[in-house]
JSON list of N, CA and C in Angstrom, two decimals:
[
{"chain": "A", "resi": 1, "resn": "UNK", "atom": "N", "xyz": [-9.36, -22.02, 65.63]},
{"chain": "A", "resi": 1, "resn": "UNK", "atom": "CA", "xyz": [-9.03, -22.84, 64.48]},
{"chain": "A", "resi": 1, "resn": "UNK", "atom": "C", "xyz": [-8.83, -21.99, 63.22]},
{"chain": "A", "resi": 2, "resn": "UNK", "atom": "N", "xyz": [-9.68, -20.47, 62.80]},
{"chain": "A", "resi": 2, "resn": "UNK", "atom": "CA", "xyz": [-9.78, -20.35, 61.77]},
{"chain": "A", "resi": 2, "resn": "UNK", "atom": "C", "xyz": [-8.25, -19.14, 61.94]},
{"chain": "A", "resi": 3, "resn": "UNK", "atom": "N", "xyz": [-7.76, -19.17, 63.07]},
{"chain": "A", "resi": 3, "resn": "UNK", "atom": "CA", "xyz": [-6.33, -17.81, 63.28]},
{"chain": "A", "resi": 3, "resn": "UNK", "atom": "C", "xyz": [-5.26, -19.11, 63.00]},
{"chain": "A", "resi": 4, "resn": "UNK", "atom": "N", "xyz": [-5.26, -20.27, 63.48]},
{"chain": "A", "resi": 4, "resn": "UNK", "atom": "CA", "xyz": [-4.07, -21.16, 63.31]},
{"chain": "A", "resi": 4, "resn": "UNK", "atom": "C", "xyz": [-4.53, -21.54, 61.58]},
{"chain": "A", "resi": 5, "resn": "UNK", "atom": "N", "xyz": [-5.51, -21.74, 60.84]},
{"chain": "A", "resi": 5, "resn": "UNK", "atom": "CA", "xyz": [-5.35, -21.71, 59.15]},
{"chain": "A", "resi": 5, "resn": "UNK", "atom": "C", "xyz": [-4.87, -20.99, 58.78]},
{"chain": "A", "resi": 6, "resn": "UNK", "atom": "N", "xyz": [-5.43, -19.43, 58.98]},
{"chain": "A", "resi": 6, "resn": "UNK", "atom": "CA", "xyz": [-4.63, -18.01, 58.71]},
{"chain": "A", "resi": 6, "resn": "UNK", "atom": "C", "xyz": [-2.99, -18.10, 59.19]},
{"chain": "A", "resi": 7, "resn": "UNK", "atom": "N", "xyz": [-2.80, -18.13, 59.97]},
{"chain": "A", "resi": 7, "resn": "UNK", "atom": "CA", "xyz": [-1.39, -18.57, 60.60]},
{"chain": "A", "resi": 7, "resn": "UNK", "atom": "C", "xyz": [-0.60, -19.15, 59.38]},
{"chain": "A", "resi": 8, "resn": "UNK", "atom": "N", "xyz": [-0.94, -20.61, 59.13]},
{"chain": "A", "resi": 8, "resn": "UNK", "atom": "CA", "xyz": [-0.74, -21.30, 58.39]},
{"chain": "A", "resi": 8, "resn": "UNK", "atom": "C", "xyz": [-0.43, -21.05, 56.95]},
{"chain": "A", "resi": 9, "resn": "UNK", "atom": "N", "xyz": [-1.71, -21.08, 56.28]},
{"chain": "A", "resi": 9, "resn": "UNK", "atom": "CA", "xyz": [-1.44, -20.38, 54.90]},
{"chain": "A", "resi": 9, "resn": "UNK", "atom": "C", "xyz": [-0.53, -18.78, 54.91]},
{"chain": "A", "resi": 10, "resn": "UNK", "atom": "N", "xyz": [-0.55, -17.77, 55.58]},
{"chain": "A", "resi": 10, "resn": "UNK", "atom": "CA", "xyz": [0.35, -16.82, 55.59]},
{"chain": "A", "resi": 10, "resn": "UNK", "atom": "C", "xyz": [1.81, -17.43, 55.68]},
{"chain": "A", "resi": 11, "resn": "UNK", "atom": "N", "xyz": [2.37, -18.28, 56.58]},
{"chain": "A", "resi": 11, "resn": "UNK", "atom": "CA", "xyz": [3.44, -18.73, 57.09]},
{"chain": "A", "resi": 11, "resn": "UNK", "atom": "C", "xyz": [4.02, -19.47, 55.49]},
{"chain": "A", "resi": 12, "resn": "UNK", "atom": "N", "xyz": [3.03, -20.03, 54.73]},
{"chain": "A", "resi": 12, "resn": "UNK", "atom": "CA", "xyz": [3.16, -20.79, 53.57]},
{"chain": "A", "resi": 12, "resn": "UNK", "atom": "C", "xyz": [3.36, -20.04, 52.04]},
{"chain": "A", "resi": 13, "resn": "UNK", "atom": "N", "xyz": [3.19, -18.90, 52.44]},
{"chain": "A", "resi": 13, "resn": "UNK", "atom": "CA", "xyz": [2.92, -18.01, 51.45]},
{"chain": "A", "resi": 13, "resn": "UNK", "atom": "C", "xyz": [4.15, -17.53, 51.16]},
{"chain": "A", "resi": 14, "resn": "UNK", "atom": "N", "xyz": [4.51, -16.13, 52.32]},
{"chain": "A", "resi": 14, "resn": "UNK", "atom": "CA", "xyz": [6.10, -16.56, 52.94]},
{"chain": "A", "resi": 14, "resn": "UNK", "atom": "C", "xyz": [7.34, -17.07, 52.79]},
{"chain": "A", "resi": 15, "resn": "UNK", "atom": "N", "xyz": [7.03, -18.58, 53.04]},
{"chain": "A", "resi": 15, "resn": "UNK", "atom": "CA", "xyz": [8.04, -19.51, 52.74]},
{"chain": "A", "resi": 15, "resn": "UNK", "atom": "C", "xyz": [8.11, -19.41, 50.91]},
{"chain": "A", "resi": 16, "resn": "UNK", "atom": "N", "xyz": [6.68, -19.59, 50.58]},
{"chain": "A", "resi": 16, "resn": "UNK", "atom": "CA", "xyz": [7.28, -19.95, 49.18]},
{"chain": "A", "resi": 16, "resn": "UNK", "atom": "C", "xyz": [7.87, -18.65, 48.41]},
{"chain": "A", "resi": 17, "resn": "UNK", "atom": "N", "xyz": [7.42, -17.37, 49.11]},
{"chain": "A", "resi": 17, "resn": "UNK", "atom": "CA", "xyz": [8.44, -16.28, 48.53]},
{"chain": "A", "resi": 17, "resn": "UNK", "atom": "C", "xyz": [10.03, -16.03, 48.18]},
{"chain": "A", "resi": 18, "resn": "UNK", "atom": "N", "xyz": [10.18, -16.61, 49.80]},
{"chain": "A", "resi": 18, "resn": "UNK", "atom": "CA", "xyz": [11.66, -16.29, 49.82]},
{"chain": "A", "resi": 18, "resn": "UNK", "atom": "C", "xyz": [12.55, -17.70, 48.89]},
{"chain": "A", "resi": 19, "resn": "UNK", "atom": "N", "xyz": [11.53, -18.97, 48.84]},
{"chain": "A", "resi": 19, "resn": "UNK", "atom": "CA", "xyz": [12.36, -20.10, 47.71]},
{"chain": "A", "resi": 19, "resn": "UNK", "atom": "C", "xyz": [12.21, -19.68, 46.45]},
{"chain": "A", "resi": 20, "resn": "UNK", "atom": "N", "xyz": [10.93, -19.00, 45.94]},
{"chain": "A", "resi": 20, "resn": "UNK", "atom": "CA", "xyz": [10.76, -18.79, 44.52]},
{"chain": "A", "resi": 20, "resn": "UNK", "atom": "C", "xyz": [11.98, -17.69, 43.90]},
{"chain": "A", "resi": 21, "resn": "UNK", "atom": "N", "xyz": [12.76, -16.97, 45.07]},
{"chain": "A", "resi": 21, "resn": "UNK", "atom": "CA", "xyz": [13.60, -16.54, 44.45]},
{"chain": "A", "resi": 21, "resn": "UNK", "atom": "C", "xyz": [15.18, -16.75, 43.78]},
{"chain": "A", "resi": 22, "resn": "UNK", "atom": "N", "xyz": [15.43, -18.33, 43.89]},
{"chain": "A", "resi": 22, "resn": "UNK", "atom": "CA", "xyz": [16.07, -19.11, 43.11]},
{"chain": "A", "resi": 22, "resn": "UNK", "atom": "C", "xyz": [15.69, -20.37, 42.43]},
{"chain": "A", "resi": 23, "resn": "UNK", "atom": "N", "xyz": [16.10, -20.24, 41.06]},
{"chain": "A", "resi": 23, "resn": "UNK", "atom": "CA", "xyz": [15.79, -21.01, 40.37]},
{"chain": "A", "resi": 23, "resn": "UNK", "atom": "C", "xyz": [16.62, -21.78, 39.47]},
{"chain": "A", "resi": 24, "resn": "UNK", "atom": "N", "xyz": [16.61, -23.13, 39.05]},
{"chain": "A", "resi": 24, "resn": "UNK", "atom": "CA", "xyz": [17.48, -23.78, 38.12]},
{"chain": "A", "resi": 24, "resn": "UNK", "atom": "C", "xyz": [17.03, -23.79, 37.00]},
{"chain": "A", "resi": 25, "resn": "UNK", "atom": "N", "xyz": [17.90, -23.06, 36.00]},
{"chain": "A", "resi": 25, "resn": "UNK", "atom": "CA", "xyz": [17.52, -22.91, 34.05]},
{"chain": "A", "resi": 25, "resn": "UNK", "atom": "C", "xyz": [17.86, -24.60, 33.63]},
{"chain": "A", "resi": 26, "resn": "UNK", "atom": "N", "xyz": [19.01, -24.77, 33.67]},
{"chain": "A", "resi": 26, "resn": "UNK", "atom": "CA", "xyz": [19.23, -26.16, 33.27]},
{"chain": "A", "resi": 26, "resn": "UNK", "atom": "C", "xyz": [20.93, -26.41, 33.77]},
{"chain": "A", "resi": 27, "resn": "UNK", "atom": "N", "xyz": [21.16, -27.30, 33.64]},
{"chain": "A", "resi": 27, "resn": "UNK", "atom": "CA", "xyz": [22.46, -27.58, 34.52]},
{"chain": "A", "resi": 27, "resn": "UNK", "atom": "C", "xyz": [23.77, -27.06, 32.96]},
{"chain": "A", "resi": 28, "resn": "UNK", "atom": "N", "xyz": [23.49, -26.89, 31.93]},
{"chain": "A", "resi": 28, "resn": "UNK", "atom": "CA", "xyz": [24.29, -26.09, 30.58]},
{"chain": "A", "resi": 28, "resn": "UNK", "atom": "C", "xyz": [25.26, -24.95, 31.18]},
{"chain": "A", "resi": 29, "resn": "UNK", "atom": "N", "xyz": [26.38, -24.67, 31.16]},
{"chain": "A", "resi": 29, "resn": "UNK", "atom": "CA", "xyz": [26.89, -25.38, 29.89]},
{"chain": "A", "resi": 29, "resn": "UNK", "atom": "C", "xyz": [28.10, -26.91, 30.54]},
{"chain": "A", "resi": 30, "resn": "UNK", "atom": "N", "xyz": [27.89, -26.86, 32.04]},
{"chain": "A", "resi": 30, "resn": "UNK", "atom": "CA", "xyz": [28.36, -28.17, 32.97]},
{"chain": "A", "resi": 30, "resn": "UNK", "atom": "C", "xyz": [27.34, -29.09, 33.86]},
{"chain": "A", "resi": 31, "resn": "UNK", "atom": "N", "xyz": [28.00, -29.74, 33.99]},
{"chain": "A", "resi": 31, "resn": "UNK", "atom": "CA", "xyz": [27.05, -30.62, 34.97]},
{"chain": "A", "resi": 31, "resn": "UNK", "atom": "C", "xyz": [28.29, -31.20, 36.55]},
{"chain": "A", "resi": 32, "resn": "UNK", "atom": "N", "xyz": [29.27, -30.47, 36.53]},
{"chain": "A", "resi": 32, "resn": "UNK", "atom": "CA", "xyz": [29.83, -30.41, 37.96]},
{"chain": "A", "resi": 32, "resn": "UNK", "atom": "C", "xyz": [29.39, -29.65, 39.00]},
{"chain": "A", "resi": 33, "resn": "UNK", "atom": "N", "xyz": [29.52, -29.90, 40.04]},
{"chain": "A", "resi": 33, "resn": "UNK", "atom": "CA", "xyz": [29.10, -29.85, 41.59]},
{"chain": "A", "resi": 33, "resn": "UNK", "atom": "C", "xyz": [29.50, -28.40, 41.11]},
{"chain": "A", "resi": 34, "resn": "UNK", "atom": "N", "xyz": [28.92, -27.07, 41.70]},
{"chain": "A", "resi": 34, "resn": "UNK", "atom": "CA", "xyz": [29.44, -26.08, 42.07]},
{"chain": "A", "resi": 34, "resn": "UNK", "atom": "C", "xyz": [29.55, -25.57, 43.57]},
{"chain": "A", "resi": 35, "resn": "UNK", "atom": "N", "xyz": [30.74, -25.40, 43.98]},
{"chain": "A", "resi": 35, "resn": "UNK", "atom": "CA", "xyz": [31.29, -24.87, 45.08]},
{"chain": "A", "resi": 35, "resn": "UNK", "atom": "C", "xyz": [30.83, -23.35, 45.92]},
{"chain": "A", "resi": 36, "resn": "UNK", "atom": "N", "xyz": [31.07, -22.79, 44.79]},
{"chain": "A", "resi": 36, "resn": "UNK", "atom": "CA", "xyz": [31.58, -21.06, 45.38]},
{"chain": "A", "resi": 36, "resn": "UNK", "atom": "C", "xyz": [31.25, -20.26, 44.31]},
{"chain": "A", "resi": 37, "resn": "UNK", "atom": "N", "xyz": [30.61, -19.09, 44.34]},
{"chain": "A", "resi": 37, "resn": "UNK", "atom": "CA", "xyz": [30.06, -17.84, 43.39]},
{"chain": "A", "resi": 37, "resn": "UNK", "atom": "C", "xyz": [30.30, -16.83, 43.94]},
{"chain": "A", "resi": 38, "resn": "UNK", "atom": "N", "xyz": [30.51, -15.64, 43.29]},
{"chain": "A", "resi": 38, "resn": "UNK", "atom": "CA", "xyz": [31.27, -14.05, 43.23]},
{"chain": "A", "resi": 38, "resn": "UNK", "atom": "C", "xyz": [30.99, -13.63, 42.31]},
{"chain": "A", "resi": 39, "resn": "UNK", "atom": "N", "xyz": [30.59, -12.15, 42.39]},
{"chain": "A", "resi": 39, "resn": "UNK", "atom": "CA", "xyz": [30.02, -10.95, 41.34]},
{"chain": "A", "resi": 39, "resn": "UNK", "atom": "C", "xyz": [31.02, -9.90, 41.79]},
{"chain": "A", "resi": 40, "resn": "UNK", "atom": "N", "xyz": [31.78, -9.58, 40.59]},
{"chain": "A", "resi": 40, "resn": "UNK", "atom": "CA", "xyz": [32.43, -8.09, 40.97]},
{"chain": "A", "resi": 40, "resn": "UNK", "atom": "C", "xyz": [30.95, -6.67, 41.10]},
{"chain": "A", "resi": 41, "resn": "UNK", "atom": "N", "xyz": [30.08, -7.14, 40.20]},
{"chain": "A", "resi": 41, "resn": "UNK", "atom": "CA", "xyz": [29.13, -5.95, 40.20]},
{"chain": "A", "resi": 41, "resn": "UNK", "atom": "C", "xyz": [27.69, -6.57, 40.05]},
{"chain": "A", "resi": 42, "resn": "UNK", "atom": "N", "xyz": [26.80, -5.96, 39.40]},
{"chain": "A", "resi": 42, "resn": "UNK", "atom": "CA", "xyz": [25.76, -6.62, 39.44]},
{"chain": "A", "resi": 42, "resn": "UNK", "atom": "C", "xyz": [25.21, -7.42, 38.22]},
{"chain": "A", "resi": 43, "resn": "UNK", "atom": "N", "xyz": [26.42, -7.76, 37.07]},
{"chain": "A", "resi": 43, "resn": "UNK", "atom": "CA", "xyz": [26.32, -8.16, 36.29]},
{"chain": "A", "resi": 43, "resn": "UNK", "atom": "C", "xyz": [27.56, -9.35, 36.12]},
{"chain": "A", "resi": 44, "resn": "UNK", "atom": "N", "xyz": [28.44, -9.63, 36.30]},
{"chain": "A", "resi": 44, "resn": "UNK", "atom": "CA", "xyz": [29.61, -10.07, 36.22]},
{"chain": "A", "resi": 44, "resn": "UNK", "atom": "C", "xyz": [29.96, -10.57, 37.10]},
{"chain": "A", "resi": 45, "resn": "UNK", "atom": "N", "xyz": [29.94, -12.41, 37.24]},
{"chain": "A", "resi": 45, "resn": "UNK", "atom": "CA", "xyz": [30.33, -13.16, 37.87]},
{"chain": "A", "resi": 45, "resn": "UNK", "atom": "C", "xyz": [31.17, -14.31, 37.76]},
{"chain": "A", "resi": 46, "resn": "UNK", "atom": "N", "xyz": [31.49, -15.16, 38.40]},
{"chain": "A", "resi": 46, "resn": "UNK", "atom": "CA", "xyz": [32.17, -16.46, 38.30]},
{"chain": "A", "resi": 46, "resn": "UNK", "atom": "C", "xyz": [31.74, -17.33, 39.62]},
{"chain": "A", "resi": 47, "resn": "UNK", "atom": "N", "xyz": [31.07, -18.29, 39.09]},
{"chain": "A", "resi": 47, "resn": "UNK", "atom": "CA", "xyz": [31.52, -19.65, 40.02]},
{"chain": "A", "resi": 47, "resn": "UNK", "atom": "C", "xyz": [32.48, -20.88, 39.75]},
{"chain": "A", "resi": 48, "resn": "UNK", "atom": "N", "xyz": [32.56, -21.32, 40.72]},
{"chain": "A", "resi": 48, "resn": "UNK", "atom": "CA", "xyz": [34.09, -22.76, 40.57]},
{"chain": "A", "resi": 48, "resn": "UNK", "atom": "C", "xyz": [33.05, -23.58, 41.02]},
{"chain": "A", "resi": 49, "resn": "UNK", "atom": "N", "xyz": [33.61, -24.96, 40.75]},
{"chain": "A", "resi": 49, "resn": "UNK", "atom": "CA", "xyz": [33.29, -25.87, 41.38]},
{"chain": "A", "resi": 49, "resn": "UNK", "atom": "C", "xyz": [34.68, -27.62, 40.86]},
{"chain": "A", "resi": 50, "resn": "UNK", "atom": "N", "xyz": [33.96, -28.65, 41.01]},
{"chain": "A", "resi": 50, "resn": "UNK", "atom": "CA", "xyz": [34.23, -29.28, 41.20]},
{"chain": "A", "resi": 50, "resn": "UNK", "atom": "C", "xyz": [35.03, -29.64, 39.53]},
{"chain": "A", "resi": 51, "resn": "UNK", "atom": "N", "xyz": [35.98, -30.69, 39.42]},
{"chain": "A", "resi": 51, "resn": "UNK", "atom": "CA", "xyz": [36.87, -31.26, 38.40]},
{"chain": "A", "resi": 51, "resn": "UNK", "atom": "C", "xyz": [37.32, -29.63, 37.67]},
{"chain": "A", "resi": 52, "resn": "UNK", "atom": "N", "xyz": [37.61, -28.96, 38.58]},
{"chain": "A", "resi": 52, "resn": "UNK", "atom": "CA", "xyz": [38.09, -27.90, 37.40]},
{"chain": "A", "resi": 52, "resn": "UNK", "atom": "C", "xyz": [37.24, -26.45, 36.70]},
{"chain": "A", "resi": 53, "resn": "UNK", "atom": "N", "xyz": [36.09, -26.78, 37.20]},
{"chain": "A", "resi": 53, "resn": "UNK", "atom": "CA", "xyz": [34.72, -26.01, 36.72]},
{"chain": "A", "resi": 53, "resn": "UNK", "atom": "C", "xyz": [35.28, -24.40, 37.03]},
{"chain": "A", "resi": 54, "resn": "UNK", "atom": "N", "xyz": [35.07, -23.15, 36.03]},
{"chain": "A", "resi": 54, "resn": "UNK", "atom": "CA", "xyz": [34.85, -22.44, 36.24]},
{"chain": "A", "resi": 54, "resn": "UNK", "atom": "C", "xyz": [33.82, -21.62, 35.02]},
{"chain": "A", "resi": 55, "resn": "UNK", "atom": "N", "xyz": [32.68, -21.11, 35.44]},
{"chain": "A", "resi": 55, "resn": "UNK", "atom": "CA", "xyz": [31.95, -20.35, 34.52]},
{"chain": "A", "resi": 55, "resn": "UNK", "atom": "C", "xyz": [31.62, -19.12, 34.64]},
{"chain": "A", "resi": 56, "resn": "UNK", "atom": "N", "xyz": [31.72, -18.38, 34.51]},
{"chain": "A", "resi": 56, "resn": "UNK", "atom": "CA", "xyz": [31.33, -16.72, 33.86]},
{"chain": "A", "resi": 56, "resn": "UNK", "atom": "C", "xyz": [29.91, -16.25, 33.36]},
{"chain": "A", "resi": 57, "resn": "UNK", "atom": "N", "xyz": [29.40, -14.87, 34.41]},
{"chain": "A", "resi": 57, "resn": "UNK", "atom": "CA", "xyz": [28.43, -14.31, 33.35]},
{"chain": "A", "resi": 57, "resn": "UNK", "atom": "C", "xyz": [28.77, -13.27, 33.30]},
{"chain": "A", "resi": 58, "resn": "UNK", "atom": "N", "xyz": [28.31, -12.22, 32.34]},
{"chain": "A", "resi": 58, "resn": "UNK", "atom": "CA", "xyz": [28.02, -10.99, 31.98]},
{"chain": "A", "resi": 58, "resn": "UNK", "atom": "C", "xyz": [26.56, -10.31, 31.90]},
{"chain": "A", "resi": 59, "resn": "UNK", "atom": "N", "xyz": [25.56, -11.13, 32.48]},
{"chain": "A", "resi": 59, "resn": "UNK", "atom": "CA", "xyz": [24.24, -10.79, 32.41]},
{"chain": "A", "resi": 59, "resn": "UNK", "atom": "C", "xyz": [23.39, -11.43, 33.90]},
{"chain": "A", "resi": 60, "resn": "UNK", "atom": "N", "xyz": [23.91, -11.12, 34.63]},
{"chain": "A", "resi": 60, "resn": "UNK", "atom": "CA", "xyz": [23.67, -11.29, 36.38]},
{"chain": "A", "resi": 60, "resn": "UNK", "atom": "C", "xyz": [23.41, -12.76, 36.06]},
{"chain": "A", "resi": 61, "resn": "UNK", "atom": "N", "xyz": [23.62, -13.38, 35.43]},
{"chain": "A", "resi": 61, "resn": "UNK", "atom": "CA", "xyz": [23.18, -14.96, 35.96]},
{"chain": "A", "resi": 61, "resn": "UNK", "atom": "C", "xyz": [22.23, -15.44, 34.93]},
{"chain": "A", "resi": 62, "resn": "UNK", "atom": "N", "xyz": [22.03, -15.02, 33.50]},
{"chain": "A", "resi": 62, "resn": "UNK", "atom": "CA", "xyz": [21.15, -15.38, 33.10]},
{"chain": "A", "resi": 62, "resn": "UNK", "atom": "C", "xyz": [21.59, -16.01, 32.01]},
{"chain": "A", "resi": 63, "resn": "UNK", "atom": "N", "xyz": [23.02, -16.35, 31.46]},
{"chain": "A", "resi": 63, "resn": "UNK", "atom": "CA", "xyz": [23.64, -17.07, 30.69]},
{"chain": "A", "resi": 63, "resn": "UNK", "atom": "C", "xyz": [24.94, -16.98, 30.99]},
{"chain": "A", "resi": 64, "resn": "UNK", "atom": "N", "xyz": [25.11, -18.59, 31.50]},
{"chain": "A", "resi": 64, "resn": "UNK", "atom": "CA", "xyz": [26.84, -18.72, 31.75]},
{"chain": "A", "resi": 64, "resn": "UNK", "atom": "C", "xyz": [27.79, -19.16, 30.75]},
{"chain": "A", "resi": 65, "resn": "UNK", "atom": "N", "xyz": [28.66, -18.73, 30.49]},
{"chain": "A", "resi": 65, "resn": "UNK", "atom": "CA", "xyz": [29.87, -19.50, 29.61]},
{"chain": "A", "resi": 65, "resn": "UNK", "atom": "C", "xyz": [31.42, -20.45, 30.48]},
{"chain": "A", "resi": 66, "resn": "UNK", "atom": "N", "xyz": [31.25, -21.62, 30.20]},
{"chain": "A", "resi": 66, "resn": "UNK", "atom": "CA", "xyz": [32.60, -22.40, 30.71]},
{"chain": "A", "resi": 66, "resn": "UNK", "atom": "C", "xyz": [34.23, -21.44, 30.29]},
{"chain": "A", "resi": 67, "resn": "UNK", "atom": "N", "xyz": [34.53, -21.38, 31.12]},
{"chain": "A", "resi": 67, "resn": "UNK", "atom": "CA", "xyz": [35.91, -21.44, 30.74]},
{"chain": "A", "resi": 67, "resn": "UNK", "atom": "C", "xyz": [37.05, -22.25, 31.43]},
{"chain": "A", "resi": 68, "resn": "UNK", "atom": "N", "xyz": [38.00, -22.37, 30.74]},
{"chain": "A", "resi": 68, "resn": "UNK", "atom": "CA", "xyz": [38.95, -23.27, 30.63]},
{"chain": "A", "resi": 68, "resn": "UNK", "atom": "C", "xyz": [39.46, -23.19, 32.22]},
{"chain": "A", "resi": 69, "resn": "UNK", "atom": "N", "xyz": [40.02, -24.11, 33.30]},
{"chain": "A", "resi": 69, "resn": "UNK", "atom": "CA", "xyz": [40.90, -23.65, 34.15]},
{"chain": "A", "resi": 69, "resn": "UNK", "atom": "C", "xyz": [42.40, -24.22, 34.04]},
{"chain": "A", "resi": 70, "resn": "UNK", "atom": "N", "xyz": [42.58, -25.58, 33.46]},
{"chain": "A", "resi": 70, "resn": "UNK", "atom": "CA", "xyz": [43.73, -25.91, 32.93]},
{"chain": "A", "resi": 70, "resn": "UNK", "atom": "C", "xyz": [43.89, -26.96, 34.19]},
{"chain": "A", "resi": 71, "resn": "UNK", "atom": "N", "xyz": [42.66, -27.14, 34.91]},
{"chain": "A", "resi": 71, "resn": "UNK", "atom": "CA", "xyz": [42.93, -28.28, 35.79]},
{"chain": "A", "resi": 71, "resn": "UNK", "atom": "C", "xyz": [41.67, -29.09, 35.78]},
{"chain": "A", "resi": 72, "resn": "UNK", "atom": "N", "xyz": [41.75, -30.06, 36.45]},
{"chain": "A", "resi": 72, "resn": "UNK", "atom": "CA", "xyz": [40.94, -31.11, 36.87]},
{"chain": "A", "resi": 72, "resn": "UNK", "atom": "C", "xyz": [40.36, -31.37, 38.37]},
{"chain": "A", "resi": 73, "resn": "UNK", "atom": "N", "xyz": [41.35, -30.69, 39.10]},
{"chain": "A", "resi": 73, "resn": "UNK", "atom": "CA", "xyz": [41.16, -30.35, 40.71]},
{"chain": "A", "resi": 73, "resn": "UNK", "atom": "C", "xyz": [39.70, -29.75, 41.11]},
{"chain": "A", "resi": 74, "resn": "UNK", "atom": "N", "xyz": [39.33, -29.60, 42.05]},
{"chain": "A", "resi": 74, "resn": "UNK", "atom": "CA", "xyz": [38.49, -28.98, 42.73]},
{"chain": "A", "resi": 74, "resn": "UNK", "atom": "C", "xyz": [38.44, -27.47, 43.43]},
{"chain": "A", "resi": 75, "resn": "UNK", "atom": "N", "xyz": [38.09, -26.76, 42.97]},
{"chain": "A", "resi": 75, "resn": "UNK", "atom": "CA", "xyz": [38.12, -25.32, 42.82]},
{"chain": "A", "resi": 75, "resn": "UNK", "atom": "C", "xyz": [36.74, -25.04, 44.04]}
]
């Protein structure tokens, strides 16, 4: 009993490692579905998503800016 607790809590420990490593800041500066994300490097990215969405960082993910796509479609 006391190797299947150990079992247990280790197995739990674990799990919550590998989730704690994403997190949601706030849904700013959109609130559309996002699709798809890409980093040319380890700072500089873009995701698309839904009605047109595309946003940009320059700081691995730690503040995005909208930019324009000139559509409404789904990206």
């Amino acid at each position: 009993m006391k190797k299947l607790v150990l079992l247990l809590v280790i197995s739990l420990s674990i799990y919550s490692e590998i989730l704690g490593q994403w997190f949601q800041i706030d849904n700013l500066p959109q609130y559309n579905t996002l699709t798809a994300v890409a980093f040319i490097n380890n700072d500089t990215g873009w995701a698309v998503g839904t009605y047109g969405t595309i946003i940009k960082t320059t700081n691995a993910g730690i503040t995005w800016l909208l930019q324009d796509s000139l559509t409404d479609g789904h990206l």
